[in-house]
Short mmCIF file of C-alpha atoms and ligand atoms in Angstrom, two decimals:
data_model
loop_
_atom_site.label_atom_id
_atom_site.label_comp_id
_atom_site.label_asym_id
_atom_site.label_seq_id
_atom_site.Cartn_x
_atom_site.Cartn_y
_atom_site.Cartn_z
CA UNK S 1 -17.23 -7.84 14.44
CA UNK S 2 -20.73 -9.08 13.30
CA UNK S 3 -19.80 -8.88 9.61
CA UNK S 4 -16.69 -10.90 10.34
CA UNK S 5 -18.48 -13.47 12.33
CA UNK S 6 -21.08 -14.02 9.70
CA UNK S 7 -18.88 -13.83 6.71
CA UNK S 8 -18.25 -17.42 5.42
CA UNK S 9 -15.11 -16.23 3.74
CA UNK S 10 -13.22 -15.11 6.86
CA UNK S 11 -11.13 -18.25 7.55
CA UNK S 12 -10.50 -18.65 3.72
CA UNK S 13 -9.30 -15.04 3.65
CA UNK S 14 -6.68 -15.64 6.32
CA UNK S 15 -5.56 -18.78 4.68
CA UNK S 16 -5.30 -17.13 1.28
CA UNK S 17 -2.90 -14.58 2.59
CA UNK S 18 -0.99 -16.93 4.89
CA UNK S 19 1.35 -17.97 2.18
CA UNK S 20 2.03 -14.42 0.82
CA UNK S 21 5.65 -13.39 1.78
CA UNK S 22 5.75 -10.16 3.80
CA UNK S 23 7.93 -8.31 1.47
CA UNK S 24 7.19 -5.08 -0.58
CA UNK S 25 5.56 -5.96 -3.98
CA UNK S 26 4.62 -9.47 -2.82
CA UNK S 27 2.59 -11.37 -5.42
CA UNK S 28 -0.90 -12.34 -4.34
CA UNK S 29 -2.86 -15.40 -5.22
CA UNK S 30 -5.83 -13.49 -6.73
CA UNK S 31 -4.88 -9.79 -7.28
CA UNK S 32 -7.70 -7.48 -8.44
CA UNK S 33 -5.23 -4.57 -8.90
CA UNK S 34 -1.73 -4.74 -10.15
CA UNK S 35 0.50 -1.72 -10.69
CA UNK S 36 3.99 -1.51 -12.18
CA UNK S 37 6.59 1.33 -12.19
CA UNK S 38 4.10 3.99 -11.32
CA UNK S 39 5.60 7.44 -10.84
CA UNK S 40 4.23 10.88 -10.26
CA UNK S 41 6.47 13.93 -10.04
CA UNK S 42 5.67 17.35 -8.96
CA UNK S 43 8.66 19.51 -10.15
CA UNK S 44 11.66 18.05 -8.42
CA UNK S 45 9.64 15.95 -6.00
CA UNK S 46 8.85 12.33 -6.84
CA UNK S 47 5.57 11.92 -4.82
CA UNK S 48 4.85 8.39 -6.12
CA UNK S 49 7.55 5.77 -7.06
CA UNK S 50 5.85 2.40 -6.86
CA UNK S 51 7.81 -0.40 -8.54
CA UNK S 52 5.29 -3.21 -8.10
CA UNK S 53 2.24 -3.74 -5.94
CA UNK S 54 -0.62 -6.15 -5.91
CA UNK S 55 -3.96 -5.82 -4.08
CA UNK S 56 -5.71 -9.05 -3.18
CA UNK S 57 -9.33 -9.47 -4.16
CA UNK S 58 -12.04 -9.63 -1.53
CA UNK S 59 -9.92 -8.52 1.49
CA UNK S 60 -9.43 -5.31 3.32
CA UNK S 61 -6.00 -3.78 2.69
CA UNK S 62 -4.72 -0.78 4.61
CA UNK S 63 -2.31 1.61 2.99
CA UNK S 64 -0.30 3.31 5.73
CA UNK S 65 2.55 5.66 5.78
CA UNK S 66 3.60 9.09 7.19
CA UNK S 67 2.21 12.32 5.97
CA UNK S 68 3.39 13.21 2.47
CA UNK S 69 4.32 9.59 1.71
CA UNK S 70 2.24 9.78 -1.51
CA UNK S 71 -0.77 7.79 -0.52
CA UNK S 72 -3.44 10.18 -1.77
CA UNK S 73 -1.45 10.95 -4.92
CA UNK S 74 -1.23 7.19 -5.66
CA UNK S 75 -4.98 6.94 -5.14
CA UNK S 76 -5.55 9.88 -7.38
CA UNK S 77 -3.41 8.48 -10.18
CA UNK S 78 -4.82 4.85 -9.93
CA UNK S 79 -8.41 6.19 -10.21
CA UNK S 80 -7.84 8.72 -12.93
CA UNK S 81 -8.07 11.91 -10.77
CA UNK S 82 -4.40 12.70 -11.59
CA UNK S 83 -2.01 11.60 -14.29
CA UNK S 84 1.03 9.43 -13.67
CA UNK S 85 4.32 10.29 -15.41
CA UNK S 86 5.07 6.65 -15.88
CA UNK S 87 3.54 3.26 -15.09
CA UNK S 88 0.95 0.76 -16.03
CA UNK S 89 -1.74 -0.75 -13.91
CA UNK S 90 -4.53 -3.29 -14.44
CA UNK S 91 -7.90 -3.74 -12.68
CA UNK S 92 -9.61 -7.07 -13.10
CA UNK S 93 -6.85 -7.92 -15.48
CA UNK S 94 -7.58 -5.01 -17.94
CA UNK S 95 -5.51 -1.84 -18.18
CA UNK S 96 -7.13 1.28 -16.70
CA UNK S 97 -3.96 3.39 -16.81
CA UNK S 98 -4.62 6.82 -18.08
CA UNK S 99 -8.37 6.34 -18.21
CA UNK S 100 -10.59 9.16 -16.90
CA UNK S 101 -12.01 8.68 -13.42
CA UNK S 102 -15.53 7.94 -14.64
CA UNK S 103 -14.34 5.17 -16.74
CA UNK S 104 -12.36 3.77 -13.93
CA UNK S 105 -15.43 3.80 -11.87
CA UNK S 106 -17.49 2.12 -14.57
CA UNK S 107 -14.81 -0.64 -14.54
CA UNK S 108 -15.62 -1.10 -10.89
CA UNK S 109 -12.97 0.79 -9.01
CA UNK S 110 -14.20 3.78 -7.11
CA UNK S 111 -12.59 6.02 -4.48
CA UNK S 112 -14.23 8.37 -1.97
CA UNK S 113 -13.25 11.98 -2.21
CA UNK S 114 -13.96 14.75 0.22
CA UNK S 115 -17.18 16.65 0.26
CA UNK S 116 -16.02 19.83 -1.54
CA UNK S 117 -17.86 23.08 -1.55
CA UNK S 118 -19.34 22.29 -4.91
CA UNK S 119 -20.89 19.12 -3.55
CA UNK S 120 -21.95 20.79 -0.41
CA UNK S 121 -24.29 22.94 -2.46
CA UNK S 122 -26.16 19.84 -3.75
CA UNK S 123 -28.68 18.02 -1.78
CA UNK S 124 -27.88 14.65 -0.24
CA UNK S 125 -29.96 12.70 -2.88
CA UNK S 126 -28.36 14.65 -5.72
CA UNK S 127 -25.01 13.79 -4.35
CA UNK S 128 -25.98 10.20 -4.50
CA UNK S 129 -27.28 10.41 -8.10
CA UNK S 130 -24.06 11.99 -9.06
CA UNK S 131 -22.32 8.73 -7.94
CA UNK S 132 -24.46 6.48 -10.08
CA UNK S 133 -22.22 6.91 -13.16
CA UNK S 134 -18.98 7.20 -11.37
CA UNK S 135 -19.04 10.84 -10.43
CA UNK S 136 -18.09 12.32 -13.73
CA UNK S 137 -19.76 10.65 -16.64
CA UNK S 138 -23.42 11.74 -16.06
CA UNK S 139 -23.55 14.28 -18.81
CA UNK S 140 -21.92 11.83 -21.21
CA UNK S 141 -24.37 9.08 -20.56
CA UNK S 142 -27.37 11.56 -20.74
CA UNK S 143 -26.22 12.72 -24.21
CA UNK S 144 -25.48 9.27 -25.54
CA UNK S 145 -28.26 7.18 -24.09
CA UNK S 146 -31.24 9.39 -23.20
CA UNK S 147 -33.74 6.51 -23.31
CA UNK S 148 -31.71 4.10 -21.34
CA UNK S 149 -31.03 6.88 -18.93
CA UNK S 150 -34.75 7.65 -18.43
CA UNK S 151 -35.47 4.03 -17.62
CA UNK S 152 -32.66 4.09 -15.14
CA UNK S 153 -33.89 7.22 -13.38
CA UNK S 154 -36.22 5.31 -11.21
CA UNK S 155 -33.75 2.49 -10.26
CA UNK S 156 -31.04 5.00 -9.56
CA UNK S 157 -33.24 6.93 -7.19
CA UNK S 158 -34.25 3.61 -5.61
CA UNK S 159 -30.71 2.53 -5.11
CA UNK S 160 -29.94 5.86 -3.62
CA UNK S 161 -32.71 5.62 -1.18
CA UNK S 162 -31.70 2.07 -0.15
CA UNK S 163 -28.12 3.14 0.41
CA UNK S 164 -29.16 6.31 2.38
CA UNK S 165 -31.23 4.18 4.63
CA UNK S 166 -28.41 1.65 5.11
CA UNK S 167 -26.19 4.47 6.12
CA UNK S 168 -28.85 6.03 8.26
CA UNK S 169 -29.05 9.22 6.16
CA UNK S 170 -32.55 8.78 4.66
CA UNK S 171 -33.89 11.51 6.86
CA UNK S 172 -31.31 13.93 5.33
CA UNK S 173 -32.10 13.14 1.62
CA UNK S 174 -33.42 16.68 0.82
CA UNK S 175 -30.94 18.58 2.95
CA UNK S 176 -28.00 20.28 1.48
CA UNK S 177 -24.98 18.04 1.96
CA UNK S 178 -23.15 21.07 3.51
CA UNK S 179 -25.54 20.80 6.44
CA UNK S 180 -24.26 17.32 7.34
CA UNK S 181 -21.97 16.76 10.36
CA UNK S 182 -18.41 15.64 9.69
CA UNK S 183 -19.23 11.98 10.47
CA UNK S 184 -22.44 12.09 8.21
CA UNK S 185 -20.27 13.37 5.38
CA UNK S 186 -18.01 10.46 5.62
CA UNK S 187 -21.12 8.18 5.56
CA UNK S 188 -22.36 10.05 2.47
CA UNK S 189 -18.98 9.67 0.78
CA UNK S 190 -19.03 5.95 1.30
CA UNK S 191 -22.76 5.69 0.27
CA UNK S 192 -22.11 7.71 -2.87
CA UNK S 193 -19.14 5.57 -3.79
CA UNK S 194 -21.49 2.42 -3.69
CA UNK S 195 -23.93 3.97 -6.16
CA UNK S 196 -21.94 2.67 -9.14
CA UNK S 197 -21.88 -0.81 -7.77
CA UNK S 198 -18.15 -1.08 -7.46
CA UNK S 199 -16.10 -4.17 -6.97
CA UNK S 200 -13.32 -2.34 -5.29
CA UNK S 201 -13.62 0.72 -2.97
CA UNK S 202 -10.73 2.95 -2.13
CA UNK S 203 -11.22 5.06 1.10
CA UNK S 204 -8.85 7.92 1.80
CA UNK S 205 -8.92 8.42 5.55
CA UNK S 206 -12.54 7.52 6.11
CA UNK S 207 -12.41 7.92 9.82
CA UNK S 208 -10.53 11.23 9.94
CA UNK S 209 -12.27 13.86 12.09
CA UNK S 210 -15.11 11.44 12.92
CA UNK S 211 -16.33 11.13 16.54
CA UNK S 212 -15.63 7.70 18.42
CA UNK S 213 -19.28 6.60 18.29
CA UNK S 214 -19.50 7.12 14.54
CA UNK S 215 -16.05 5.55 14.02
CA UNK S 216 -17.48 2.14 15.19
CA UNK S 217 -20.31 2.55 12.70
CA UNK S 218 -17.93 3.35 9.88
CA UNK S 219 -15.72 0.39 10.74
CA UNK S 220 -18.81 -1.78 10.64
CA UNK S 221 -19.70 -0.50 7.18
CA UNK S 222 -16.19 -1.18 5.86
CA UNK S 223 -16.42 -4.74 7.12
CA UNK S 224 -19.87 -5.12 5.50
CA UNK S 225 -18.32 -4.18 2.19
CA UNK S 226 -15.91 -7.08 2.62
CA UNK S 227 -18.64 -9.38 3.70
CA UNK S 228 -20.59 -8.49 0.49
CA UNK S 229 -17.37 -9.60 -1.52
CA UNK S 230 -15.93 -6.16 -2.28
CA UNK S 231 -12.28 -5.32 -2.12
CA UNK S 232 -11.38 -2.47 0.14
CA UNK S 233 -8.21 -0.43 0.04
CA UNK S 234 -8.06 2.30 2.72
CA UNK S 235 -5.74 4.83 4.00
CA UNK S 236 -5.77 5.32 7.75
CA UNK S 237 -3.46 6.71 10.41
CA UNK S 238 -4.86 5.14 13.51
CA UNK S 239 -3.03 1.93 14.07
CA UNK S 240 -5.71 0.52 16.27
CA UNK S 241 -8.23 0.76 13.48
CA UNK S 242 -5.78 -0.67 11.03
CA UNK S 243 -5.22 -3.59 13.28
CA UNK S 244 -8.92 -4.00 13.83
CA UNK S 245 -10.10 -4.37 10.37
CA UNK S 246 -7.36 -4.97 7.86
CA UNK S 247 -6.30 -8.35 6.52
CA UNK S 248 -3.15 -7.00 4.99
CA UNK S 249 -1.13 -3.80 5.30
CA UNK S 250 0.99 -2.00 2.74
CA UNK S 251 3.34 0.73 3.87
CA UNK S 252 4.39 3.65 1.74
CA UNK S 253 7.24 6.11 2.58
CA UNK S 254 8.62 8.87 0.26
CA UNK S 255 6.56 7.50 -2.65
CA UNK S 256 7.76 3.87 -2.34
CA UNK S 257 6.28 0.63 -0.95
CA UNK S 258 8.66 -0.10 1.88
CA UNK S 259 6.84 -2.94 3.69
CA UNK S 260 3.93 -5.26 3.40
CA UNK S 261 2.40 -7.92 5.50
CA UNK S 262 -0.29 -9.00 8.10
CA UNK S 263 -1.11 -6.11 10.42
CA UNK S 264 0.75 -7.59 13.51
CA UNK S 265 3.95 -8.27 11.46
CA UNK S 266 3.99 -4.88 9.94
CA UNK S 267 3.59 -3.07 13.07
CA UNK S 268 6.50 -4.85 14.62
CA UNK S 269 8.64 -4.22 11.51
CA UNK S 270 11.70 -1.90 12.27
CA UNK S 271 11.49 -0.51 8.65
CA UNK S 272 7.97 0.68 9.33
CA UNK S 273 8.87 2.28 12.75
CA UNK S 274 11.71 3.91 10.99
CA UNK S 275 9.56 5.30 8.22
CA UNK S 276 7.26 6.81 10.84
CA UNK S 277 10.01 8.16 13.00
CA UNK S 278 11.86 9.39 10.02
CA UNK S 279 8.87 11.37 8.99
CA UNK S 280 9.22 13.60 12.00
CA UNK S 281 12.41 15.00 10.51
CA UNK S 282 10.94 15.53 7.03
CA UNK S 283 8.68 18.46 6.19
CA UNK S 284 5.24 16.81 6.10
CA UNK S 285 2.64 17.97 3.53
CA UNK S 286 1.71 21.53 4.45
CA UNK S 287 -1.71 22.86 5.09
CA UNK S 288 -1.32 25.04 2.00
CA UNK S 289 -0.41 22.08 -0.17
CA UNK S 290 -3.36 20.18 1.07
CA UNK S 291 -5.58 23.05 0.44
CA UNK S 292 -4.23 23.35 -3.07
CA UNK S 293 -4.84 19.59 -3.79
CA UNK S 294 -8.41 19.95 -2.62
CA UNK S 295 -8.94 23.16 -4.67
CA UNK S 296 -7.84 21.39 -7.80
CA UNK S 297 -10.24 18.50 -7.36
CA UNK S 298 -12.98 21.01 -6.51
CA UNK S 299 -12.37 23.10 -9.57
CA UNK S 300 -12.78 19.96 -11.71
CA UNK S 301 -16.06 19.30 -10.05
CA UNK S 302 -17.16 23.00 -10.32
CA UNK S 303 -16.47 22.89 -14.09
CA UNK S 304 -18.58 19.67 -14.30
CA UNK S 305 -21.49 21.13 -12.45
CA UNK S 306 -21.77 24.74 -13.44
CA UNK S 307 -23.28 26.15 -16.59
CA UNK S 308 -20.75 27.91 -18.83
CA UNK S 309 -21.66 31.51 -18.13
CA UNK S 310 -20.38 34.21 -15.79
CA UNK S 311 -16.77 35.03 -14.45
CA UNK S 312 -14.53 36.29 -17.11
CA UNK S 313 -11.02 35.15 -16.35
CA UNK S 314 -8.79 37.90 -15.06
CA UNK S 315 -5.82 38.25 -17.35
CA UNK S 316 -2.55 38.60 -15.67
CA UNK S 317 -1.11 41.99 -16.94
CA UNK S 318 2.05 41.57 -18.88
CA UNK S 319 4.51 44.44 -18.56
CA UNK S 320 4.07 47.65 -16.60
CA UNK S 321 1.54 50.26 -17.74
CA UNK S 322 3.61 53.35 -17.10
N1 ADP K 401 -0.62 19.03 -6.64
C1 ADP K 401 0.49 18.96 -6.07
N2 ADP K 401 1.47 19.81 -6.37
C2 ADP K 401 2.71 19.73 -5.72
N3 ADP K 401 3.00 18.75 -4.79
C3 ADP K 401 2.05 17.95 -4.47
C4 ADP K 401 0.85 17.93 -5.04
N4 ADP K 401 0.01 16.86 -4.50
C5 ADP K 401 0.91 16.18 -3.66
N5 ADP K 401 2.10 16.88 -3.59
C6 ADP K 401 3.27 16.44 -2.75
O1 ADP K 401 3.45 15.12 -2.90
C7 ADP K 401 3.75 14.49 -1.74
C8 ADP K 401 2.76 13.35 -1.48
O2 ADP K 401 1.57 13.87 -1.05
P1 ADP K 401 0.28 13.06 -0.73
O3 ADP K 401 -0.04 12.11 -1.81
O4 ADP K 401 -0.75 13.98 -0.40
O5 ADP K 401 0.79 12.25 0.60
P2 ADP K 401 -0.11 11.46 1.67
O6 ADP K 401 -1.50 11.25 1.14
O7 ADP K 401 0.60 10.18 1.83
O8 ADP K 401 -0.02 12.29 2.91
C9 ADP K 401 3.82 15.51 -0.71
O9 ADP K 401 5.20 15.91 -0.59
C10 ADP K 401 3.02 16.63 -1.26
O10 ADP K 401 3.37 17.84 -0.83
MG1 MG K 402 -3.27 11.82 2.08
#
């Protein structure tokens, strides 16, 4: 609330979106992200099939839709954590399609990702420092620009400490991230995403599993990002929260954008209600599939963090031995 009240852009924001037609793929007056014909298939399943979508700069856009709609996969593809089968997309007018995640982050578009086991074994401050170059590029930058990097060390630590104190995690800086509570992890994810000074932040279910007291604080932080001029795209299931903080809502179902509009209009839209009700009859993403997705992202991070020793791969035996 306070961020809204003090943000001079609040009335302008409402006005800017007032003329946008509430239809899937609606053009926006000042889109920061534009995607065309993005598809991602897993075997026979088309998880993402987005014809056209635009995300308006400087506002909070919610991406909603039933379990298995393709929201996370769409995030993964856009931010270089997964590869699209087809499609093009631009961020700030420049193509970032097919770029690795750290390059996308360096361009200004970052997403939070869950605190995996690998990151749990790092201390809070180390987690933050990993965010400084967009999560993946640290070794590259170290190798290419050792002197520049050394000069940056101090300012990176300084920025990390400022963010930790803003998110009330400063007292945890030397703890292992695995020791944080569920809510503190969510705060750490958001704080880490801000290390690379993004212009757009993508949050995948930032309030999931967070207790009500901390939810309010997280909502406040999301509004603060907007008040600072950042663009926010977030996935959320709780319609009250969506209603509370979003300026615009985009609805996905079965990989496609099926509706868009201001929160009130979208929630009254029969297509949206259908998409949610219909989902009860479809098999949602299973626990096992979700675990697999997490494991894949985690193994990437493991590979990035661990020295190349140990664990010889176990070869699957071909043919019987007798
Ligand atoms: N790595 C994967 N392998 C196979 N299927 C996947 C994979 N990742 C996602 N899926 C499938 O793609 C669909 C979309 O999943 P997801 O993007 O996680 O949906 P949402 O985030 O909207 O719940 C689901 O049917 C899911 O089972
Ligand atoms: Mg998801």
